Tab-separated table of C-alpha atoms in Angstrom:
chain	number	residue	atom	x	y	z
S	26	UNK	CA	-52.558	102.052	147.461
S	27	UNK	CA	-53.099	103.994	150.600
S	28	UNK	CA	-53.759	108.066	149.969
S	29	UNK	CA	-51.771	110.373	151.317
S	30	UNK	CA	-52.162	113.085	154.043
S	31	UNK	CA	-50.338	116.330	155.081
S	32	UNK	CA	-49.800	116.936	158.752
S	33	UNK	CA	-48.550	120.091	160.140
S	34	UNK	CA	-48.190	120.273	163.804
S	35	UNK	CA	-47.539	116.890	165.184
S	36	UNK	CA	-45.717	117.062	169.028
S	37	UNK	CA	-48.419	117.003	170.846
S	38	UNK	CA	-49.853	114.193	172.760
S	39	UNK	CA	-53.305	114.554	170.897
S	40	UNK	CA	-51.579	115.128	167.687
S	41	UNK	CA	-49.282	111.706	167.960
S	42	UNK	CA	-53.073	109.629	169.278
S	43	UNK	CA	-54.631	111.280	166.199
S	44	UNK	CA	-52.072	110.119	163.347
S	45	UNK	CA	-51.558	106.457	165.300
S	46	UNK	CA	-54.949	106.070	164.048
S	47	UNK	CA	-55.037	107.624	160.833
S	48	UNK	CA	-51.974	105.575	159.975
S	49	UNK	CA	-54.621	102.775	159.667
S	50	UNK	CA	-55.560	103.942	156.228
S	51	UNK	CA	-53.283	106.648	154.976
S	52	UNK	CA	-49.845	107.360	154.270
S	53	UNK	CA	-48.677	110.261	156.454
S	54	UNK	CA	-46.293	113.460	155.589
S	55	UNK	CA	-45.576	115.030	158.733
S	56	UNK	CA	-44.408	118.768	158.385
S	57	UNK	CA	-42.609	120.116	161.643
S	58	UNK	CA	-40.971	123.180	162.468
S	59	UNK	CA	-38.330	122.133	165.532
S	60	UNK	CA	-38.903	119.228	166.863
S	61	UNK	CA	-38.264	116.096	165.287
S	62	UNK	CA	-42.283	113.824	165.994
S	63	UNK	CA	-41.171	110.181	167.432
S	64	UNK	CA	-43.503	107.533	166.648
S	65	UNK	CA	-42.929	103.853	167.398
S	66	UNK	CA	-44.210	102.423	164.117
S	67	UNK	CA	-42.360	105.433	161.517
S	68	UNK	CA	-43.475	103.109	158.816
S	69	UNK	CA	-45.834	104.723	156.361
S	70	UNK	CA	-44.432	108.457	157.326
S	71	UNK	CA	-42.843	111.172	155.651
S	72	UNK	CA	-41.269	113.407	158.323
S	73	UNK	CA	-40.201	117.196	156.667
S	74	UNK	CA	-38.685	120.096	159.038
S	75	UNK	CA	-39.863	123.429	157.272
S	76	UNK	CA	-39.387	126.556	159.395
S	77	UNK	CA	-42.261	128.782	160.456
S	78	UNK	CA	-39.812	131.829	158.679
S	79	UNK	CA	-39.755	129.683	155.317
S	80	UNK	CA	-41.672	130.600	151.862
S	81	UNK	CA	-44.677	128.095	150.810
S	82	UNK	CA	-42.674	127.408	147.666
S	83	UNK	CA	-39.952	125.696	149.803
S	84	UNK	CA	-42.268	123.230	151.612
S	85	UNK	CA	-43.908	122.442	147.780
S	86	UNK	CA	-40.172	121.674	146.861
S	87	UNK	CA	-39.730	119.309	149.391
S	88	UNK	CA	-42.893	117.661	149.705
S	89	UNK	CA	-42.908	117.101	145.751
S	90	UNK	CA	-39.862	114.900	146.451
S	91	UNK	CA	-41.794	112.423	148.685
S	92	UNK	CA	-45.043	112.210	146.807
S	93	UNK	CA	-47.769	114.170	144.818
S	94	UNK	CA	-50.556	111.951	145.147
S	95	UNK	CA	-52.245	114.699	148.258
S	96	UNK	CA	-55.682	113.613	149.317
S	97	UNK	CA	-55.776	116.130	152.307
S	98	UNK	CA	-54.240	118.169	154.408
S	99	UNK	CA	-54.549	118.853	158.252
S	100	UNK	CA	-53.948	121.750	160.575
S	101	UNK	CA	-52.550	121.177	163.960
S	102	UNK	CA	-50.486	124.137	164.800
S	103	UNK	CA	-51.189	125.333	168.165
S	104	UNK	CA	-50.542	127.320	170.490
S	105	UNK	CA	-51.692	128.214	174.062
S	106	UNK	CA	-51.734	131.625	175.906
S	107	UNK	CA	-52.564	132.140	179.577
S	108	UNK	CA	-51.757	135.892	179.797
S	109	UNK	CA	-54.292	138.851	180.512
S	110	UNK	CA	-54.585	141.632	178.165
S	111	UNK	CA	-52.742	143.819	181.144
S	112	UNK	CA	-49.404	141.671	179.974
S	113	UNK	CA	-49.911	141.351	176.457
S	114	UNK	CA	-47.143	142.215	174.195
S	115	UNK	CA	-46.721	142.459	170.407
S	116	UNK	CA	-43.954	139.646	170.554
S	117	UNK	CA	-46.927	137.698	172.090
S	118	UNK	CA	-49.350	138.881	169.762
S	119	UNK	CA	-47.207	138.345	166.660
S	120	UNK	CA	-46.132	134.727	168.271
S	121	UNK	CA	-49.756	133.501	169.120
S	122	UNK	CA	-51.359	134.201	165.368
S	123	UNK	CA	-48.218	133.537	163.921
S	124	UNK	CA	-48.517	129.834	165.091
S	125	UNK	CA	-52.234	129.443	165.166
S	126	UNK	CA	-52.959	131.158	161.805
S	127	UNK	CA	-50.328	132.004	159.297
S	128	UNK	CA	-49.557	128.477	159.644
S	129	UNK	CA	-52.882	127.525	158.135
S	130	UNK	CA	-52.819	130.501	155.324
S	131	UNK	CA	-49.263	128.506	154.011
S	132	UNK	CA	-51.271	125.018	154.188
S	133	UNK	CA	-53.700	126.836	152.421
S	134	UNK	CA	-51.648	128.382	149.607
S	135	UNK	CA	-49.663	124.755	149.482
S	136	UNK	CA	-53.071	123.100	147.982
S	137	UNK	CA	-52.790	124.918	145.377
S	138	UNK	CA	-49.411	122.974	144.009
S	139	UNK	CA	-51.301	119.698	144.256
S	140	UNK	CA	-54.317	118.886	142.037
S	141	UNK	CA	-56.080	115.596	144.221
S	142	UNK	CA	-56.553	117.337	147.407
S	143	UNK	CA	-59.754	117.231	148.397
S	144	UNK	CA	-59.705	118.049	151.972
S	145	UNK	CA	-58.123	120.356	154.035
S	146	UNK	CA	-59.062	120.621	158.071
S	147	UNK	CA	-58.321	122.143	160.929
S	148	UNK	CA	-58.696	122.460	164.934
S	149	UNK	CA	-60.004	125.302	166.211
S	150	UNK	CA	-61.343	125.624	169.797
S	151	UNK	CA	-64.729	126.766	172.023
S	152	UNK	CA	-62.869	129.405	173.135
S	153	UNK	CA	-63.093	130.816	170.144
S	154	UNK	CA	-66.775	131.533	170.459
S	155	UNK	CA	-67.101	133.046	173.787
S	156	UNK	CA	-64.959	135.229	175.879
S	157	UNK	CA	-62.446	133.860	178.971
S	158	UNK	CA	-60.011	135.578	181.220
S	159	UNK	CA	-56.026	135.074	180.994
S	160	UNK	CA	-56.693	133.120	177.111
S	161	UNK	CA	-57.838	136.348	174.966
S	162	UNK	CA	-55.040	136.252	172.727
S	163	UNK	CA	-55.470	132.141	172.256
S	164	UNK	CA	-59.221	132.689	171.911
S	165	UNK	CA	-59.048	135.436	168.899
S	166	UNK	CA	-56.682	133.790	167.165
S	167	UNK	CA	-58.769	130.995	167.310
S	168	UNK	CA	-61.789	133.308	166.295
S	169	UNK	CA	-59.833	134.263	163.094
S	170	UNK	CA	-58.976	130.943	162.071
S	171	UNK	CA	-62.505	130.192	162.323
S	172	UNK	CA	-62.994	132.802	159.943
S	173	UNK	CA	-60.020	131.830	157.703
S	174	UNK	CA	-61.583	128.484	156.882
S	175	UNK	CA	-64.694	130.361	155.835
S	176	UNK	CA	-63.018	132.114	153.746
S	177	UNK	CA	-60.738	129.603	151.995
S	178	UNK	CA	-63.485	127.405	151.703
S	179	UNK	CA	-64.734	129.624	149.248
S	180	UNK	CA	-61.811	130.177	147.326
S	181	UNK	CA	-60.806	126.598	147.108
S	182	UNK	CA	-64.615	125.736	145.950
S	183	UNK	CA	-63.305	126.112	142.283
S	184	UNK	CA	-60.710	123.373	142.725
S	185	UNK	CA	-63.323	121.462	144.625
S	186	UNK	CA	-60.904	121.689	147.721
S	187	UNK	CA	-63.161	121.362	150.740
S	188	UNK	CA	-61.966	123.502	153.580
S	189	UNK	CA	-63.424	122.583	156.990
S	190	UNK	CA	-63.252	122.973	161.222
S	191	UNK	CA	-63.512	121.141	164.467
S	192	UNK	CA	-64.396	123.763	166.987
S	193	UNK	CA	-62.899	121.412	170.040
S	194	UNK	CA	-64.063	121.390	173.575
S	195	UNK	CA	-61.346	119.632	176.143
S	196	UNK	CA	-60.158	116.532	175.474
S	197	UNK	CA	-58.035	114.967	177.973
S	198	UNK	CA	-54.891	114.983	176.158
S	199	UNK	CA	-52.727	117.310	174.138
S	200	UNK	CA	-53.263	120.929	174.800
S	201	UNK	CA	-56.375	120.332	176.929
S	202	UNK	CA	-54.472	118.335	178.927
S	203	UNK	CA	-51.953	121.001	179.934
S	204	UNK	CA	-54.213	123.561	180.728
S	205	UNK	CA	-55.236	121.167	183.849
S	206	UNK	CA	-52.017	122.813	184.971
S	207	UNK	CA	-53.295	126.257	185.451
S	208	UNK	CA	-56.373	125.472	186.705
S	209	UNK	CA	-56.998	125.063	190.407
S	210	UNK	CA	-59.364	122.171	191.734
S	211	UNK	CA	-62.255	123.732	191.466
S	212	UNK	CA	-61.677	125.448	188.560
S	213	UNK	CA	-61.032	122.004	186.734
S	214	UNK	CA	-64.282	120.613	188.246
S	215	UNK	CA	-66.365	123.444	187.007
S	216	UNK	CA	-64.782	122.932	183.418
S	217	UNK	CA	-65.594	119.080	183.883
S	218	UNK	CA	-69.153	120.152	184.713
S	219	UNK	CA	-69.382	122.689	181.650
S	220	UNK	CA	-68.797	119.190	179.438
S	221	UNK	CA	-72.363	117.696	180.340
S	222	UNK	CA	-71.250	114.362	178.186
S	223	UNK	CA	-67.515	114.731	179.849
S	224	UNK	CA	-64.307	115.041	178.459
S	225	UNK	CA	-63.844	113.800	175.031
S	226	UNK	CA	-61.167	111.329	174.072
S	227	UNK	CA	-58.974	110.818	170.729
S	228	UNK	CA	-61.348	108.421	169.351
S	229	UNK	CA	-64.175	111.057	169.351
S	230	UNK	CA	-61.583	113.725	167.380
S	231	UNK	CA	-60.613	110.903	165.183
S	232	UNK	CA	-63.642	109.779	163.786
S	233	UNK	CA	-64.890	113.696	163.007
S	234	UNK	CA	-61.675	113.943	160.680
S	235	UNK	CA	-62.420	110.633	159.479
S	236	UNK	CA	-65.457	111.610	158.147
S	237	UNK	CA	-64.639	114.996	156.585
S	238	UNK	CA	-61.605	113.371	155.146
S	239	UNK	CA	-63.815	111.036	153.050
S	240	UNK	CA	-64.929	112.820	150.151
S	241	UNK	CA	-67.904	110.408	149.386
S	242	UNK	CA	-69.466	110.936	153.122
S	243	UNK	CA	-68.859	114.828	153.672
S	244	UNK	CA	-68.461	115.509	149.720
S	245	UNK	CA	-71.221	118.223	150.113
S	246	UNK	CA	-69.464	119.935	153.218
S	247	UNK	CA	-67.360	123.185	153.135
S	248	UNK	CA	-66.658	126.315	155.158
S	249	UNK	CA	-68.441	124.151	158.118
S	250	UNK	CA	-67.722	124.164	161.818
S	251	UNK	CA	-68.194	121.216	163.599
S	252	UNK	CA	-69.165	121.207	167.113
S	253	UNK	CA	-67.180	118.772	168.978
S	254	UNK	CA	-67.683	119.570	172.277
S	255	UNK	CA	-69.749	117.012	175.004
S	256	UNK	CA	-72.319	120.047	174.908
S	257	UNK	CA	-70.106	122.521	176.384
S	258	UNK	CA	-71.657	125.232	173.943
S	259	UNK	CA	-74.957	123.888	174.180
């Protein structure tokens, strides 16, 4: 019998190459907030709409009618932000870490209605570690999930819930992809030249949650970063 897995955040390109391949060994619950994910093969997954707005105790609800046999859970919720801190507003503000973080914090209090989850990850980015123009508002909330997982790591340790993060360079679909659009030629050479192994692919995101998923390869892993990134922090 195949384990199960919680996805939150599954539109995007990368997020649809990413479950195609997890589908290979787990059963799938896909949580989504608007739009309905399309896959071609739907066998094997659970798809729940749960609005951003809505209490944690709602999504346990209807989760616990589709299964309760949770091995993990993963974090996709994203979003982007090309906007200087000149134009910032607090709708923007409140919008970005709304999406990229209180999303996670629900995930996070949703482990605690399950009691076989073992693994909870999520995608965080390099921009989260150094400072860019036009992204500051994608980049910090990316620096406070980064912090987040820390910190739930450590308060999931007691229910030996490991709580782990891919800090992602660009990978040439998904939201990586789209930011090609706002870069100009050069600028998307010299971020092909800050990637000294090049772009990375879904294979190379897949097998890093593949492994941190596994609780008998990464069982002594928690609170972690992992660098996935062609040496673009190196």
């Amino acid at each position: 019998m195949k384990k199960t897995l919680i996805i939150s955040g599954s539109n995007s390109e990368l997020a649809i190459g990413i479950i195609n391949n997890l589908l290979k060994k787990y059963e799938i619950v896909l949580i989504y907030h608007s739009k309905k994910p399309k896959f071609r093969n739907s066998l094997n997954i659970t798809k729940i709409k749960h609005s951003i707005k809505d209490e944690v105790e709602d999504l346990y609800k209807k989760v616990k009618k589709k299964t309760k046999n949770i091995h993990g859970i993963i974090h996709f919720n994203g979003i982007h932000n090309f906007q200087t801190l000149k134009s910032v507003n607090k709708h923007d503000f409140s919008n970005t870490f709304e999406i990229n973080c209180l999303t996670f914090i629900k995930l996070v209090k949703l482990s605690y209605f399950f009691n076989k989850i073992k693994s909870i990850l999520t995608i965080s980015s390099v921009s989260s570690k150094m400072g860019n123009k036009g992204i500051s508002l994608y980049s910090s909330s990316k620096a406070a999930l980064n912090n987040l997982v820390k910190s739930a790591s450590l308060e999931l340790a007691g229910k030996n819930i490991r709580v782990n993060n891919i800090i992602l360079g660009h990978i040439e679909k998904g939201m990586s992809k789209k930011t090609q659009n706002y870069l100009t030629k050069e600028q998307l050479t010299n971020l092909r030249n800050h990637h000294p192994l090049g772009f990375g692919k879904v294979e190379d995101l897949f097998y890093a949650l593949d492994f941190l998923l596994d609780s008998k390869k990464s069982r002594w892993i928690t609170g972690s970063e992992l660098v996935l990134d062609g040496g673009y922090l190196a």
